[in-house]
Tab-separated table of C-alpha atoms in Angstrom:
chain	number	residue	atom	x	y	z
U	8	THR	CA	-47.595	-14.762	9.319
U	9	ASN	CA	-49.797	-15.607	6.363
U	10	VAL	CA	-52.707	-17.045	8.358
U	11	HIS	CA	-54.640	-17.974	5.268
U	12	ARG	CA	-51.968	-20.523	4.269
U	13	GLN	CA	-52.198	-22.163	7.655
U	14	ILE	CA	-55.875	-23.006	7.239
U	15	GLY	CA	-55.889	-26.310	5.420
U	16	GLU	CA	-56.192	-30.044	5.842
U	17	ASN	CA	-53.848	-30.144	8.870
U	18	ALA	CA	-54.851	-26.947	10.636
U	19	ARG	CA	-54.587	-27.327	14.411
U	20	CYS	CA	-57.735	-26.804	16.475
U	21	GLU	CA	-56.030	-24.068	18.543
U	22	LEU	CA	-55.351	-22.011	15.418
U	23	VAL	CA	-58.830	-22.614	14.015
U	24	GLU	CA	-60.488	-21.595	17.289
U	25	TRP	CA	-58.398	-18.438	17.486
U	26	LEU	CA	-59.202	-17.340	13.912
U	27	ALA	CA	-62.886	-18.207	14.276
U	28	ALA	CA	-63.303	-16.088	17.423
U	29	PRO	CA	-64.826	-12.611	17.008
U	30	GLY	CA	-62.164	-9.937	16.759
U	31	SER	CA	-59.323	-12.315	15.933
U	32	GLY	CA	-58.028	-9.981	13.218
U	33	GLY	CA	-57.565	-12.895	10.784
U	34	GLN	CA	-58.209	-12.471	7.062
U	35	ALA	CA	-61.911	-12.617	6.243
U	36	GLY	CA	-61.589	-15.755	4.121
U	37	ALA	CA	-59.486	-17.565	6.709
U	38	ALA	CA	-61.863	-16.566	9.511
U	39	ALA	CA	-64.929	-17.785	7.581
U	40	LEU	CA	-63.276	-21.142	6.764
U	41	SER	CA	-62.100	-21.459	10.383
U	42	ARG	CA	-65.665	-21.216	11.591
U	43	ARG	CA	-66.455	-24.236	9.437
U	44	MET	CA	-63.348	-26.067	10.675
U	45	VAL	CA	-64.029	-25.846	14.417
U	46	ASP	CA	-65.707	-29.239	14.007
U	47	PHE	CA	-62.980	-30.607	11.762
U	48	CYS	CA	-59.445	-29.765	12.840
U	49	ALA	CA	-56.209	-31.461	13.915
U	50	LEU	CA	-55.543	-32.466	17.511
U	51	GLY	CA	-52.181	-33.321	19.023
U	52	ILE	CA	-50.690	-36.822	18.904
U	53	GLY	CA	-47.928	-36.310	21.459
U	54	ASP	CA	-49.280	-39.182	23.571
U	55	LEU	CA	-48.748	-41.685	20.724
U	56	THR	CA	-45.524	-43.624	20.260
U	57	PRO	CA	-44.463	-46.386	17.844
U	58	ALA	CA	-44.926	-48.960	20.602
U	59	ILE	CA	-48.478	-47.762	21.333
U	60	ALA	CA	-49.314	-47.753	17.645
U	61	LYS	CA	-47.987	-51.286	17.181
U	62	THR	CA	-50.040	-52.563	20.113
U	63	ARG	CA	-53.267	-50.917	18.977
U	64	LEU	CA	-52.878	-52.014	15.363
U	65	GLU	CA	-52.723	-55.666	16.419
U	66	GLY	CA	-51.059	-56.713	13.166
U	67	GLN	CA	-53.300	-54.518	10.951
U	68	THR	CA	-51.854	-51.922	8.619
U	69	PHE	CA	-54.572	-49.351	9.298
U	70	ARG	CA	-57.264	-48.647	11.839
U	71	PHE	CA	-59.181	-45.751	13.328
U	72	ASP	CA	-61.127	-45.315	16.555
U	73	VAL	CA	-63.853	-42.809	17.407
U	74	SER	CA	-64.151	-41.637	21.000
U	75	GLY	CA	-66.558	-38.803	21.724
U	76	ASN	CA	-65.811	-36.083	19.210
U	77	GLU	CA	-62.317	-37.348	18.394
U	78	VAL	CA	-61.045	-39.840	15.842
U	79	THR	CA	-57.546	-41.339	16.097
U	80	LEU	CA	-55.995	-42.947	13.041
U	81	LEU	CA	-53.000	-45.343	13.067
U	82	ALA	CA	-51.136	-46.972	10.202
U	83	TYR	CA	-48.072	-49.089	9.465
U	84	SER	CA	-46.404	-48.364	6.154
U	85	LEU	CA	-42.938	-48.487	4.600
U	86	GLU	CA	-43.884	-45.654	2.208
U	87	PRO	CA	-42.230	-42.226	2.524
U	88	TYR	CA	-45.628	-40.648	3.196
U	89	VAL	CA	-49.105	-41.873	4.087
U	90	ASP	CA	-52.341	-40.185	2.903
U	91	VAL	CA	-55.846	-41.000	4.140
U	92	CYS	CA	-58.947	-40.946	2.008
U	93	CYS	CA	-61.919	-40.445	1.576
U	94	SER	CA	-64.389	-39.125	4.165
U	95	MET	CA	-61.363	-37.272	5.453
U	96	GLN	CA	-58.421	-36.457	3.202
U	97	PHE	CA	-55.064	-35.525	4.718
U	98	ALA	CA	-51.511	-36.687	5.328
U	99	MET	CA	-50.657	-38.684	8.430
U	100	THR	CA	-47.584	-37.952	10.593
U	101	ARG	CA	-44.711	-40.376	11.045
U	102	LEU	CA	-44.090	-41.367	14.673
U	103	GLY	CA	-40.420	-40.662	15.244
U	104	ASP	CA	-38.233	-42.468	12.741
U	105	SER	CA	-40.441	-45.573	12.768
U	106	ASP	CA	-42.734	-47.006	10.073
U	107	TYR	CA	-45.793	-46.175	12.210
U	108	TRP	CA	-47.995	-43.223	11.392
U	109	ALA	CA	-50.769	-41.365	13.231
U	110	ALA	CA	-53.294	-38.562	13.014
U	111	ARG	CA	-56.062	-37.263	15.252
U	112	ARG	CA	-59.029	-35.099	14.331
U	113	ARG	CA	-61.863	-33.392	16.158
U	114	LEU	CA	-65.147	-34.277	14.472
U	115	GLY	CA	-68.398	-32.530	15.107
U	116	GLY	CA	-71.637	-34.479	14.901
U	117	THR	CA	-70.079	-37.876	15.493
U	118	ASP	CA	-73.478	-39.274	16.482
U	119	ARG	CA	-74.532	-38.613	12.847
U	120	ALA	CA	-71.141	-39.324	11.273
U	121	MET	CA	-70.623	-41.428	8.163
U	122	LEU	CA	-66.957	-42.374	7.722
U	123	SER	CA	-65.309	-44.521	5.072
U	124	LEU	CA	-61.500	-44.435	5.296
U	125	PHE	CA	-58.500	-46.132	3.792
U	126	VAL	CA	-54.809	-45.524	3.211
U	127	VAL	CA	-54.110	-44.384	-0.335
U	128	LYS	CA	-52.014	-46.863	-2.320
U	129	ALA	CA	-50.742	-47.006	-5.904
U	130	GLU	CA	-53.274	-49.694	-6.784
U	131	ARG	CA	-57.010	-49.355	-6.354
U	132	THR	CA	-58.098	-50.064	-2.783
U	133	ALA	CA	-60.082	-53.259	-2.366
U	134	ILE	CA	-63.505	-52.850	-0.798
U	135	GLU	CA	-62.556	-55.043	2.139
U	136	ASP	CA	-59.725	-52.649	3.034
U	137	ILE	CA	-62.066	-49.677	3.444
U	138	LEU	CA	-62.970	-49.217	7.119
U	139	THR	CA	-66.313	-47.644	8.014
U	140	PHE	CA	-68.032	-46.034	10.982
U	141	ARG	CA	-71.633	-44.965	11.404
U	142	GLY	CA	-72.883	-42.852	14.315
U	143	LEU	CA	-76.044	-43.981	16.096
U	144	ASN	CA	-78.065	-41.252	14.396
U	145	ALA	CA	-76.399	-41.372	10.985
U	146	PRO	CA	-78.819	-41.524	8.040
U	147	GLY	CA	-79.269	-44.926	6.421
U	148	ASP	CA	-77.927	-45.576	2.949
U	149	PRO	CA	-80.766	-45.456	0.373
U	150	ALA	CA	-81.906	-48.792	-1.025
U	151	GLN	CA	-80.370	-49.868	-4.310
U	152	VAL	CA	-81.162	-52.569	-6.833
U	153	THR	CA	-78.663	-55.392	-6.624
U	154	GLY	CA	-77.959	-57.481	-9.680
U	155	LYS	CA	-79.370	-56.780	-13.112
U	156	LEU	CA	-81.430	-53.643	-13.637
U	157	ALA	CA	-84.941	-53.894	-15.116
U	158	GLY	CA	-84.225	-50.641	-16.950
U	159	GLN	CA	-81.498	-50.049	-19.513
U	160	LEU	CA	-78.021	-48.537	-19.228
U	161	ILE	CA	-76.825	-47.331	-22.613
U	162	ASP	CA	-73.490	-45.923	-23.778
U	163	ARG	CA	-73.697	-43.472	-26.635
U	164	GLU	CA	-71.531	-40.981	-28.504
U	165	LEU	CA	-72.623	-37.506	-29.539
U	166	ALA	CA	-70.871	-35.244	-32.029
U	167	SER	CA	-70.683	-31.724	-30.603
U	168	GLU	CA	-70.571	-28.712	-32.912
U	169	ALA	CA	-69.801	-26.424	-29.963
U	170	LEU	CA	-66.709	-28.437	-28.965
U	171	GLY	CA	-65.706	-29.771	-32.366
U	172	GLU	CA	-65.457	-33.222	-30.771
U	173	THR	CA	-67.402	-36.431	-30.308
U	174	ARG	CA	-68.254	-36.991	-26.648
U	175	ARG	CA	-69.154	-40.108	-24.660
U	176	LEU	CA	-72.498	-40.410	-22.885
U	177	ASN	CA	-74.154	-42.805	-20.419
U	178	ILE	CA	-77.936	-42.988	-20.296
U	179	TYR	CA	-80.356	-44.780	-17.945
U	180	LEU	CA	-83.863	-45.615	-19.214
U	181	PRO	CA	-86.380	-46.742	-16.579
U	182	PRO	CA	-88.400	-49.969	-16.753
U	183	ASP	CA	-91.077	-49.917	-19.438
U	184	TRP	CA	-89.477	-46.939	-21.161
U	185	SER	CA	-90.792	-46.208	-24.659
U	186	LYS	CA	-91.107	-43.269	-27.039
U	187	GLU	CA	-94.877	-43.400	-26.686
U	188	ARG	CA	-94.753	-40.759	-23.909
U	189	THR	CA	-92.363	-38.097	-22.655
U	190	TRP	CA	-90.178	-38.574	-19.585
U	191	PRO	CA	-88.778	-36.267	-16.920
U	192	ALA	CA	-85.000	-36.356	-16.717
U	193	MET	CA	-82.008	-35.693	-14.519
U	194	PHE	CA	-78.948	-34.432	-16.385
U	195	LEU	CA	-75.730	-35.490	-14.631
U	196	ALA	CA	-72.077	-34.452	-14.802
U	197	ASP	CA	-69.205	-37.013	-14.813
U	198	ASN	CA	-71.042	-39.752	-16.705
U	199	SER	CA	-72.720	-40.767	-13.448
U	200	ALA	CA	-75.964	-42.261	-14.764
U	201	SER	CA	-74.603	-45.705	-13.980
U	202	VAL	CA	-73.655	-44.562	-10.472
U	203	TYR	CA	-77.189	-43.478	-9.540
U	204	ALA	CA	-79.233	-45.868	-11.679
U	205	PRO	CA	-79.455	-48.673	-9.006
U	206	MET	CA	-80.781	-46.227	-6.441
U	207	VAL	CA	-83.116	-44.464	-8.904
U	208	GLU	CA	-84.581	-47.757	-10.083
U	209	ALA	CA	-85.180	-48.880	-6.491
U	210	MET	CA	-87.016	-45.577	-5.880
U	211	ILE	CA	-89.126	-46.021	-8.996
U	212	VAL	CA	-90.052	-49.606	-8.094
U	213	ALA	CA	-90.924	-48.572	-4.526
U	214	GLY	CA	-93.176	-45.772	-5.795
U	215	GLU	CA	-91.052	-43.037	-4.192
U	216	ILE	CA	-90.610	-41.131	-7.452
U	217	GLU	CA	-92.069	-41.215	-10.941
U	218	PRO	CA	-90.032	-42.989	-13.602
U	219	ILE	CA	-87.250	-40.717	-14.891
U	220	VAL	CA	-84.426	-40.855	-17.434
U	221	LEU	CA	-80.853	-40.187	-16.364
U	222	VAL	CA	-78.717	-38.422	-18.962
U	223	SER	CA	-75.007	-38.106	-18.221
U	224	ALA	CA	-71.939	-36.968	-20.130
U	225	GLU	CA	-68.380	-38.098	-19.429
U	226	SER	CA	-65.851	-35.503	-18.289
U	227	GLY	CA	-62.213	-34.636	-18.933
U	228	GLY	CA	-59.952	-36.534	-21.299
U	229	PRO	CA	-61.964	-39.815	-21.193
U	230	ALA	CA	-64.999	-37.888	-22.510
U	231	VAL	CA	-63.452	-37.312	-25.906
U	232	VAL	CA	-63.635	-39.948	-28.607
U	233	GLY	CA	-60.153	-39.901	-30.124
U	234	VAL	CA	-57.420	-37.549	-28.947
U	235	ALA	CA	-58.393	-35.087	-26.223
U	236	PRO	CA	-57.193	-31.444	-26.465
U	237	THR	CA	-53.991	-30.735	-24.585
U	238	GLU	CA	-53.931	-26.933	-24.501
U	239	TYR	CA	-55.738	-26.869	-21.143
U	240	GLY	CA	-53.101	-28.889	-19.309
U	241	ALA	CA	-53.770	-32.063	-17.399
U	242	ASP	CA	-57.180	-31.036	-16.047
U	243	LEU	CA	-59.581	-30.684	-18.947
U	244	ARG	CA	-62.445	-31.474	-16.570
U	245	SER	CA	-61.858	-28.303	-14.549
U	246	ALA	CA	-61.527	-26.195	-17.716
U	247	GLU	CA	-64.984	-27.391	-18.752
U	248	TYR	CA	-66.686	-27.315	-15.341
U	249	ILE	CA	-65.282	-24.204	-13.615
U	250	ARG	CA	-66.195	-20.811	-15.099
U	251	HIS	CA	-63.446	-18.198	-15.432
U	252	ARG	CA	-60.706	-20.733	-14.737
U	253	ASP	CA	-57.245	-19.425	-15.587
U	254	GLY	CA	-55.952	-20.708	-18.902
U	255	ALA	CA	-59.293	-22.223	-19.914
U	256	GLY	CA	-60.217	-19.631	-22.502
U	257	ASP	CA	-63.765	-20.183	-23.783
U	258	ARG	CA	-63.735	-23.937	-23.039
U	259	PHE	CA	-66.332	-23.605	-20.249
U	260	ASP	CA	-68.753	-21.644	-22.447
U	261	ARG	CA	-68.395	-24.101	-25.369
U	262	HIS	CA	-68.848	-27.088	-23.033
U	263	MET	CA	-71.909	-25.447	-21.484
U	264	ARG	CA	-73.424	-25.089	-25.002
U	265	PHE	CA	-72.709	-28.758	-25.618
U	266	PHE	CA	-74.330	-29.837	-22.331
U	267	ALA	CA	-77.262	-27.463	-21.983
U	268	VAL	CA	-78.176	-27.166	-25.656
U	269	GLU	CA	-76.860	-30.048	-27.766
U	270	LEU	CA	-77.160	-32.806	-25.180
U	271	THR	CA	-80.615	-31.674	-24.109
U	272	ARG	CA	-81.802	-31.527	-27.732
U	273	TYR	CA	-80.393	-34.997	-28.300
U	274	ALA	CA	-82.113	-36.396	-25.190
U	275	VAL	CA	-85.458	-34.976	-26.285
U	276	LYS	CA	-85.160	-36.457	-29.750
U	277	GLU	CA	-83.599	-39.857	-28.956
U	278	PHE	CA	-85.040	-40.724	-25.541
U	279	ALA	CA	-88.346	-38.821	-25.458
U	280	VAL	CA	-87.169	-36.593	-22.607
U	281	SER	CA	-89.680	-33.848	-21.835
U	282	ALA	CA	-89.082	-30.456	-23.404
U	283	ARG	CA	-90.576	-28.727	-20.384
U	284	ARG	CA	-88.072	-27.108	-18.008
U	285	GLU	CA	-90.257	-28.165	-15.072
U	286	ASP	CA	-89.471	-31.789	-15.899
U	287	ARG	CA	-85.688	-31.377	-15.949
U	288	ALA	CA	-82.970	-31.066	-13.338
U	289	VAL	CA	-79.153	-30.919	-13.369
U	290	ALA	CA	-76.788	-32.324	-10.772
U	291	GLY	CA	-73.111	-32.951	-10.128
U	292	PHE	CA	-70.553	-33.427	-7.385
U	293	SER	CA	-67.223	-31.667	-6.632
U	294	SER	CA	-66.199	-29.743	-9.785
U	295	GLY	CA	-69.269	-31.305	-11.384
U	296	GLY	CA	-71.251	-29.607	-8.601
U	297	VAL	CA	-69.752	-26.283	-9.673
U	298	PHE	CA	-70.916	-27.017	-13.210
U	299	ALA	CA	-74.443	-27.896	-12.008
U	300	LEU	CA	-74.578	-24.580	-10.139
U	301	TRP	CA	-73.618	-22.613	-13.244
U	302	ALA	CA	-75.963	-24.637	-15.458
U	303	GLY	CA	-78.864	-23.727	-13.162
U	304	LEU	CA	-77.825	-20.060	-13.080
U	305	LEU	CA	-77.111	-19.609	-16.791
U	306	HIS	CA	-79.856	-21.867	-18.210
U	307	PRO	CA	-83.009	-21.686	-16.053
U	308	GLU	CA	-84.960	-22.071	-19.285
U	309	VAL	CA	-83.542	-25.579	-19.539
U	310	TYR	CA	-83.428	-26.782	-15.891
U	311	ALA	CA	-85.954	-25.987	-13.207
U	312	PHE	CA	-83.766	-27.558	-10.504
U	313	SER	CA	-80.048	-27.670	-9.781
U	314	ILE	CA	-78.326	-29.910	-7.221
U	315	PRO	CA	-74.712	-28.713	-6.663
U	316	MET	CA	-73.109	-31.281	-4.352
U	317	SER	CA	-69.833	-30.363	-2.640
U	318	PRO	CA	-68.954	-27.615	-5.150
U	319	GLY	CA	-65.272	-26.723	-5.028
U	320	VAL	CA	-64.755	-23.310	-6.685
U	321	ALA	CA	-67.876	-21.241	-7.202
U	322	PRO	CA	-67.324	-17.479	-6.622
U	323	ILE	CA	-70.799	-16.344	-7.636
U	324	GLY	CA	-72.011	-12.847	-6.861
U	325	ALA	CA	-75.060	-10.625	-7.230
U	326	GLY	CA	-74.072	-9.915	-10.835
U	327	ASP	CA	-74.569	-13.577	-11.759
U	328	LEU	CA	-78.214	-13.634	-10.683
U	329	THR	CA	-81.029	-13.321	-13.205
U	330	THR	CA	-84.583	-12.149	-13.386
U	331	GLY	CA	-87.492	-14.055	-14.912
U	332	ALA	CA	-87.402	-17.838	-14.786
U	333	ARG	CA	-85.118	-19.168	-12.099
U	334	ALA	CA	-83.982	-22.628	-11.162
U	335	ARG	CA	-84.408	-23.904	-7.610
U	336	PHE	CA	-81.174	-24.920	-5.903
U	337	ARG	CA	-80.511	-27.722	-3.421
U	338	PHE	CA	-76.938	-27.634	-2.141
U	339	ALA	CA	-74.870	-30.220	-0.282
U	340	GLY	CA	-71.614	-30.234	1.605
U	341	GLY	CA	-70.069	-32.322	4.355
U	342	LEU	CA	-68.898	-31.208	7.772
U	343	TYR	CA	-65.610	-33.004	7.150
U	344	GLU	CA	-64.855	-31.252	3.867
U	345	PRO	CA	-64.805	-27.685	5.253
U	346	SER	CA	-63.645	-25.842	2.130
U	347	PHE	CA	-66.386	-27.467	0.030
U	348	LEU	CA	-68.910	-26.830	2.775
U	349	GLU	CA	-67.894	-23.174	2.907
U	350	THR	CA	-68.301	-22.840	-0.874
U	351	ALA	CA	-71.754	-24.481	-0.839
U	352	LYS	CA	-73.058	-22.372	2.019
U	353	ALA	CA	-71.628	-19.148	0.576
U	354	ALA	CA	-73.336	-19.835	-2.771
U	355	GLU	CA	-76.603	-20.721	-1.011
U	356	ALA	CA	-76.423	-17.454	0.928
U	357	VAL	CA	-75.880	-15.364	-2.240
U	358	LEU	CA	-78.838	-17.010	-3.948
U	359	THR	CA	-81.103	-16.699	-0.927
U	360	LEU	CA	-80.318	-12.998	-0.557
U	361	GLY	CA	-81.084	-12.652	-4.265
U	362	GLY	CA	-84.563	-14.092	-3.764
U	363	TYR	CA	-83.879	-17.585	-5.124
U	364	ASP	CA	-85.399	-20.759	-3.716
U	365	ALA	CA	-82.164	-22.203	-2.304
U	366	SER	CA	-81.484	-24.551	0.572
U	367	GLY	CA	-78.979	-27.199	1.561
U	368	LEU	CA	-78.600	-30.628	3.157
U	369	TYR	CA	-75.355	-30.619	5.142
U	370	LEU	CA	-74.340	-33.945	6.618
U	371	SER	CA	-71.616	-35.187	8.978
U	372	ALA	CA	-69.692	-36.626	6.068
U	373	GLY	CA	-66.732	-36.033	3.779
U	374	HIS	CA	-66.071	-35.718	0.050
U	375	GLU	CA	-67.490	-39.052	-0.945
U	376	PRO	CA	-70.285	-40.839	-2.854
U	377	GLU	CA	-72.225	-41.926	0.260
U	378	GLN	CA	-73.022	-38.320	1.110
U	379	TRP	CA	-74.003	-37.473	-2.440
U	380	ARG	CA	-76.215	-40.563	-2.725
U	381	ILE	CA	-78.238	-39.513	0.325
U	382	VAL	CA	-78.531	-35.931	-0.937
U	383	MET	CA	-79.589	-37.111	-4.401
U	384	HIS	CA	-82.190	-39.401	-2.862
U	385	SER	CA	-83.697	-36.477	-0.921
U	386	ALA	CA	-83.635	-34.158	-3.934
U	387	LEU	CA	-85.239	-36.712	-6.265
U	388	MET	CA	-88.131	-37.213	-3.886
U	389	GLU	CA	-88.790	-33.468	-3.900
U	390	ILE	CA	-88.303	-32.903	-7.628
U	391	PHE	CA	-89.968	-36.013	-9.083
U	392	PRO	CA	-92.733	-37.122	-6.706
U	393	PRO	CA	-94.993	-39.991	-7.835
U	394	VAL	CA	-97.613	-38.863	-10.381
U	395	SER	CA	-99.888	-40.439	-12.949
U	396	LEU	CA	-98.057	-41.873	-15.957
U	397	ALA	CA	-100.084	-39.522	-18.166
U	398	ARG	CA	-98.051	-36.357	-18.753
């Protein structure tokens, strides 16, 4: 039996518990992941029938119920398969030969859980179809500006010599921004300045942080003005964000030069971003989190802080560590995204053993923006505390 292949989104709790136990004899990687999955694994649904599902759904097409440390999900769908997103991401099981579907998971930390779930459809899911749950001790969502921002959101394009392309950018400038002073900045993967701007502006207005600029670059095919390169297959984003990816050639290195050198130089010139490393941080989520990790490791002279959130593939080792100036790392990963959590904690451990300032905020959450918003809020308060406007 290849036990490693059995450890995935639908791994049964019995298997996970067996592999996680000392002396199980399971492969090292599978055993390590199983220890993370004890609090996120599949439970049996033998007690559920189409009739029971129909009764509980009460005419709805999807619902879930949390009881203790278990969550039961039910759906009605005519589709040949049903996938759930996004705090938890897995396929549901058809009940018999009916059009009713079910799944059940053990969840650790349900008193602190943040769940946002919906059934994946061809069209974009409407906000009213997303069902949520918050445990009694779950962290609150950070405040955000609603309506028009007092600051500016700007779309720009930047010609990259390293990539031989023109790339799309998204920039947030705080209220009262001008070139008369320099500004600390957060550099973001995945063009996410507009995602975090409402929260950042609320923090600035409330005096929680000093005013900062958000500098973000688009990723993948949409990042390229004109025709995107096709030699990297369908996932240009991964080729640019994940170091040593098969088939990516030198794309990661060239994209890193674009981001850490050309984009930084542009931000300093055009938006009066500070040239001091102590005033700059880099952040990203998922594969963007992997990129933020590497940016902090490879370019500590550019970024004093790195916030890798839910990094997916980041096999760093002692040989990747540096001497001299070092970035500080603040990791994130959710209890309900065990493979991402395992990657984040493994990277944190390598850095800590290497003498880096590295820590993590690990929430009862999945692979979703709500987790990353809370983590970003915490990191911003540490990195950019309120100070005098004179720099």
